[in-house]
PDB file of C-alpha atoms in Angstrom:
ATOM      1  CA  MET A   1      10.793   7.615 -13.446  1.00 37.00           C
ATOM      2  CA  ALA A   2      13.144   7.986 -10.501  1.00 40.00           C
ATOM      3  CA  ILE A   3      14.721   4.754  -9.329  1.00 38.00           C
ATOM      4  CA  GLN A   4      14.373   3.889  -5.651  1.00 41.00           C
ATOM      5  CA  GLN A   5      17.507   2.185  -4.366  1.00 45.00           C
ATOM      6  CA  GLY A   6      17.160  -0.765  -1.993  1.00 48.00           C
ATOM      7  CA  VAL A   7      19.421  -3.194  -0.202  1.00 51.00           C
ATOM      8  CA  PHE A   8      18.961  -6.918   0.343  1.00 57.00           C
ATOM      9  CA  VAL A   9      19.414  -7.763   4.031  1.00 61.00           C
ATOM     10  CA  ALA A  10      21.556 -10.878   3.408  1.00 63.00           C
ATOM     11  CA  ASP A  11      23.981  -8.879   1.252  1.00 66.00           C
ATOM     12  CA  LEU A  12      24.133  -6.150   3.872  1.00 63.00           C
ATOM     13  CA  LEU A  13      24.997  -8.692   6.579  1.00 71.00           C
ATOM     14  CA  LEU A  14      27.767 -10.057   4.364  1.00 76.00           C
ATOM     15  CA  GLY A  15      29.169  -6.569   3.846  1.00 73.00           C
ATOM     16  CA  LYS A  16      27.929  -6.298   0.276  1.00 71.00           C
ATOM     17  CA  LYS A  17      25.508  -3.760  -1.126  1.00 63.00           C
ATOM     18  CA  ARG A  18      23.252  -4.859  -3.955  1.00 56.00           C
ATOM     19  CA  GLU A  19      20.886  -2.250  -5.336  1.00 55.00           C
ATOM     20  CA  THR A  20      17.521  -2.777  -6.940  1.00 52.00           C
ATOM     21  CA  ASP A  21      14.718  -0.615  -8.253  1.00 56.00           C
ATOM     22  CA  ILE A  22      11.397  -0.344  -6.444  1.00 54.00           C
ATOM     23  CA  HIS A  23       9.714  -2.864  -8.719  1.00 52.00           C
ATOM     24  CA  THR A  24      11.979  -5.683  -7.561  1.00 61.00           C
ATOM     25  CA  ALA A  25      11.542  -4.678  -3.912  1.00 76.00           C
ATOM     26  CA  ILE A  26      11.090  -7.605  -1.576  1.00 82.00           C
ATOM     27  CA  PRO A  27       7.836  -7.805   0.404  1.00 89.00           C
ATOM     28  CA  SER A  28       8.520  -7.529   4.111  1.00 91.00           C
ATOM     29  CA  ALA A  29       6.629  -8.142   7.312  1.00 92.00           C
ATOM     30  CA  ILE A  30       7.118  -7.497  10.999  1.00 93.00           C
ATOM     31  CA  PHE A  31       5.335 -10.094  13.115  1.00 94.00           C
ATOM     32  CA  THR A  32       4.281  -7.921  16.010  1.00 92.00           C
ATOM     33  CA  ILE A  33       0.804  -7.305  17.341  1.00 89.00           C
ATOM     34  CA  SER A  34      -0.416  -5.627  15.151  1.00 91.00           C
ATOM     35  CA  GLU A  35       1.591  -6.870  12.193  1.00 95.00           C
ATOM     36  CA  ILE A  36       3.181  -4.493   9.691  1.00 95.00           C
ATOM     37  CA  ALA A  37       3.761  -5.508   6.080  1.00 95.00           C
ATOM     38  CA  GLY A  38       4.594  -3.759   2.868  1.00 93.00           C
ATOM     39  CA  LEU A  39       6.753  -3.293  -0.165  1.00 92.00           C
ATOM     40  CA  GLY A  40       8.201  -0.451  -2.175  1.00 92.00           C
ATOM     41  CA  CYS A  41       8.839   3.079  -1.017  1.00 92.00           C
ATOM     42  CA  GLN A  42       7.991   4.391   2.404  1.00 91.00           C
ATOM     43  CA  GLU A  43       6.883   7.947   3.079  1.00 90.00           C
ATOM     44  CA  HIS A  44       9.986   8.870   5.069  1.00 91.00           C
ATOM     45  CA  GLN A  45      12.156   7.903   2.060  1.00 89.00           C
ATOM     46  CA  LEU A  46      10.089  10.001  -0.330  1.00 91.00           C
ATOM     47  CA  LEU A  47      10.169  12.971   2.031  1.00 92.00           C
ATOM     48  CA  SER A  48      13.944  12.750   2.526  1.00 91.00           C
ATOM     49  CA  GLU A  49      14.433  12.598  -1.268  1.00 90.00           C
ATOM     50  CA  HIS A  50      12.026  15.526  -1.765  1.00 92.00           C
ATOM     51  CA  ARG A  51       9.976  13.448  -4.200  1.00 92.00           C
ATOM     52  CA  SER A  52       6.387  14.336  -5.034  1.00 91.00           C
ATOM     53  CA  TYR A  53       3.880  11.607  -4.286  1.00 91.00           C
ATOM     54  CA  LYS A  54       0.267  10.916  -3.412  1.00 90.00           C
ATOM     55  CA  VAL A  55      -0.692   8.946  -0.344  1.00 89.00           C
ATOM     56  CA  GLY A  56      -3.994   7.364   0.537  1.00 89.00           C
ATOM     57  CA  LYS A  57      -4.999   5.539   3.715  1.00 90.00           C
ATOM     58  CA  TYR A  58      -8.039   3.490   4.585  1.00 90.00           C
ATOM     59  CA  PRO A  59      -8.883   1.707   7.854  1.00 91.00           C
ATOM     60  CA  PHE A  60      -9.944  -1.950   7.801  1.00 91.00           C
ATOM     61  CA  ILE A  61     -12.866  -1.237  10.150  1.00 89.00           C
ATOM     62  CA  HIS A  62     -14.515   0.764   7.382  1.00 88.00           C
ATOM     63  CA  THR A  63     -14.824  -2.290   5.144  1.00 88.00           C
ATOM     64  CA  TRP A  64     -17.779  -4.613   5.637  1.00 89.00           C
ATOM     65  CA  ARG A  65     -15.374  -7.533   6.125  1.00 90.00           C
ATOM     66  CA  GLY A  66     -13.504  -5.655   8.840  1.00 89.00           C
ATOM     67  CA  PHE A  67     -16.803  -4.795  10.473  1.00 89.00           C
ATOM     68  CA  THR A  68     -18.123  -8.376  10.388  1.00 92.00           C
ATOM     69  CA  LYS A  69     -14.815  -9.814  11.663  1.00 91.00           C
ATOM     70  CA  GLY A  70     -14.700  -7.293  14.493  1.00 91.00           C
ATOM     71  CA  ILE A  71     -11.416  -5.804  13.285  1.00 90.00           C
ATOM     72  CA  ASN A  72     -11.241  -2.474  15.071  1.00 88.00           C
ATOM     73  CA  GLN A  73      -7.709  -1.450  14.155  1.00 91.00           C
ATOM     74  CA  GLY A  74      -5.376  -1.534  11.188  1.00 93.00           C
ATOM     75  CA  PHE A  75      -5.171   0.255   7.891  1.00 93.00           C
ATOM     76  CA  VAL A  76      -3.718   0.230   4.423  1.00 92.00           C
ATOM     77  CA  LYS A  77      -1.482   3.002   3.045  1.00 92.00           C
ATOM     78  CA  VAL A  78      -0.892   3.253  -0.704  1.00 91.00           C
ATOM     79  CA  LEU A  79       1.756   5.528  -2.254  1.00 92.00           C
ATOM     80  CA  PHE A  80       1.684   6.717  -5.859  1.00 91.00           C
ATOM     81  CA  GLY A  81       4.407   8.624  -7.725  1.00 92.00           C
ATOM     82  CA  GLU A  82       3.980  11.788  -9.761  1.00 88.00           C
ATOM     83  CA  ASP A  83       2.924   9.713 -12.768  1.00 90.00           C
ATOM     84  CA  ASP A  84       0.246   7.967 -10.646  1.00 91.00           C
ATOM     85  CA  GLU A  85       2.276   4.733 -10.651  1.00 92.00           C
ATOM     86  CA  LEU A  86       2.073   2.556  -7.530  1.00 91.00           C
ATOM     87  CA  ILE A  87       5.381   2.965  -5.675  1.00 93.00           C
ATOM     88  CA  GLY A  88       4.566   1.674  -2.195  1.00 93.00           C
ATOM     89  CA  LEU A  89       1.933  -0.328  -0.365  1.00 92.00           C
ATOM     90  CA  TRP A  90       2.006  -0.696   3.435  1.00 93.00           C
ATOM     91  CA  MET A  91      -0.400  -2.229   5.920  1.00 94.00           C
ATOM     92  CA  ALA A  92      -0.717  -2.509   9.670  1.00 95.00           C
ATOM     93  CA  GLY A  93      -3.159  -4.854  11.349  1.00 93.00           C
ATOM     94  CA  GLN A  94      -4.166  -8.399  12.062  1.00 89.00           C
ATOM     95  CA  ASP A  95      -2.614 -10.971   9.671  1.00 89.00           C
ATOM     96  CA  VAL A  96      -1.456  -8.393   7.093  1.00 91.00           C
ATOM     97  CA  SER A  97       1.660 -10.505   6.491  1.00 92.00           C
ATOM     98  CA  GLU A  98      -0.658 -12.961   4.730  1.00 89.00           C
ATOM     99  CA  TYR A  99      -1.513 -10.416   2.025  1.00 85.00           C
ATOM    100  CA  ILE A 100       1.793  -8.817   1.109  1.00 88.00           C
ATOM    101  CA  GLY A 101       3.489 -11.700  -0.747  1.00 84.00           C
ATOM    102  CA  PRO A 102       0.958 -11.973  -3.586  1.00 81.00           C
ATOM    103  CA  LEU A 103       0.849  -8.182  -3.892  1.00 82.00           C
ATOM    104  CA  HIS A 104       4.434  -8.244  -5.156  1.00 83.00           C
ATOM    105  CA  SER A 105       3.194  -9.576  -8.516  1.00 82.00           C
ATOM    106  CA  ILE A 106       0.747  -6.693  -8.809  1.00 82.00           C
ATOM    107  CA  PHE A 107       3.413  -4.217  -7.749  1.00 83.00           C
ATOM    108  CA  ARG A 108       5.859  -5.429 -10.412  1.00 84.00           C
ATOM    109  CA  LYS A 109       3.285  -4.743 -13.144  1.00 86.00           C
ATOM    110  CA  ARG A 110       3.748  -1.020 -12.491  1.00 86.00           C
ATOM    111  CA  ILE A 111       0.050  -0.404 -12.114  1.00 89.00           C
ATOM    112  CA  THR A 112      -1.404   3.059 -11.746  1.00 89.00           C
ATOM    113  CA  LEU A 113      -3.927   4.689  -9.464  1.00 85.00           C
ATOM    114  CA  LYS A 114      -6.535   4.309 -12.208  1.00 85.00           C
ATOM    115  CA  ASP A 115      -5.663   0.604 -12.679  1.00 88.00           C
ATOM    116  CA  LEU A 116      -6.172  -0.001  -8.976  1.00 82.00           C
ATOM    117  CA  GLU A 117      -9.394   1.986  -8.898  1.00 80.00           C
ATOM    118  CA  ASP A 118     -10.731   0.057 -11.908  1.00 83.00           C
ATOM    119  CA  SER A 119      -9.896  -3.352 -10.428  1.00 81.00           C
ATOM    120  CA  LEU A 120     -12.617  -5.704  -9.296  1.00 80.00           C
ATOM    121  CA  VAL A 121     -12.683  -6.718  -5.651  1.00 81.00           C
ATOM    122  CA  VAL A 122     -14.592  -9.361  -3.783  1.00 85.00           C
ATOM    123  CA  HIS A 123     -17.211  -7.924  -1.459  1.00 86.00           C
ATOM    124  CA  PRO A 124     -16.915  -8.158   1.482  1.00 87.00           C
ATOM    125  CA  SER A 125     -13.129  -8.397   1.818  1.00 85.00           C
ATOM    126  CA  LEU A 126     -10.302  -6.532   3.493  1.00 85.00           C
ATOM    127  CA  TRP A 127      -8.833  -5.953   0.022  1.00 82.00           C
ATOM    128  CA  GLU A 128     -11.596  -3.385  -0.404  1.00 85.00           C
ATOM    129  CA  SER A 129      -9.523  -1.058   1.787  1.00 87.00           C
ATOM    130  CA  VAL A 130      -6.868  -0.874  -0.982  1.00 85.00           C
ATOM    131  CA  TRP A 131      -9.539  -0.320  -3.608  1.00 83.00           C
ATOM    132  CA  GLU A 132     -11.276   2.347  -1.491  1.00 85.00           C
ATOM    133  CA  THR A 133      -7.959   4.146  -1.029  1.00 84.00           C
ATOM    134  CA  ALA A 134      -7.470   4.348  -4.794  1.00 81.00           C
ATOM    135  CA  ARG A 135     -11.097   5.292  -5.403  1.00 80.00           C
ATOM    136  CA  ASN A 136     -11.004   8.064  -2.805  1.00 78.00           C
ATOM    137  CA  LEU A 137      -7.740   9.471  -4.176  1.00 77.00           C
ATOM    138  CA  GLU A 138      -9.060   9.408  -7.738  1.00 69.00           C
ATOM    139  CA  GLU A 139     -12.296  11.166  -6.738  1.00 70.00           C
ATOM    140  CA  ARG A 140     -10.371  13.863  -4.879  1.00 66.00           C
ATOM    141  CA  GLY A 141      -7.806  14.441  -7.636  1.00 63.00           C
ATOM    142  CA  GLY A 142      -4.995  12.859  -5.638  1.00 56.00           C
ATOM    143  CA  GLU A 143      -5.750  14.549  -2.326  1.00 60.00           C
ATOM    144  CA  GLN A 144      -6.528  12.383   0.708  1.00 58.00           C
ATOM    145  CA  ASP A 145      -9.001  14.034   3.060  1.00 56.00           C
ATOM    146  CA  GLU A 146      -8.311  12.673   6.544  1.00 56.00           C
ATOM    147  CA  THR A 147     -11.242  14.602   7.973  1.00 53.00           C
ATOM    148  CA  ALA A 148     -13.871  13.204   5.585  1.00 56.00           C
ATOM    149  CA  PRO A 149     -16.054  10.441   7.003  1.00 54.00           C
ATOM    150  CA  TYR A 150     -15.532   6.974   5.587  1.00 53.00           C
ATOM    151  CA  THR A 151     -18.488   5.303   3.984  1.00 51.00           C
ATOM    152  CA  MET A 152     -18.995   1.603   3.498  1.00 48.00           C
ATOM    153  CA  LEU A 153     -20.594   0.577   0.225  1.00 44.00           C
TER     154      LEU A 153
END
């Protein structure tokens, strides 16, 4: 597995550079409206390194919880490496900063696309968007179809 290099902000500010692999990546959040939160690799990094990856996206509005809460924007983006290992998870939307911290524990377990697809989720919940992303990627053999209609279970 390729190692993704990262830098801790405090070390950078002090003029030091401390590197880490993607599985010790620190969850981060930007408290804007809408919020942005995530951990691990980002697509622009993978593209610049010419790394193969799979990406899946799912909007919160297409979950029953998003629908019932009136959430009309926001999405989840999940990135998987060549070996189907989770290498990045990013979200944009209302209160997404609340979710990213606990996801670090899951991320560190080096779970795969199949692990995520096989996980149990509470229905209705916004977490279903992560599960749906994995399920849709698995059903399509790793290809995300942005033109396909979303269906709520």
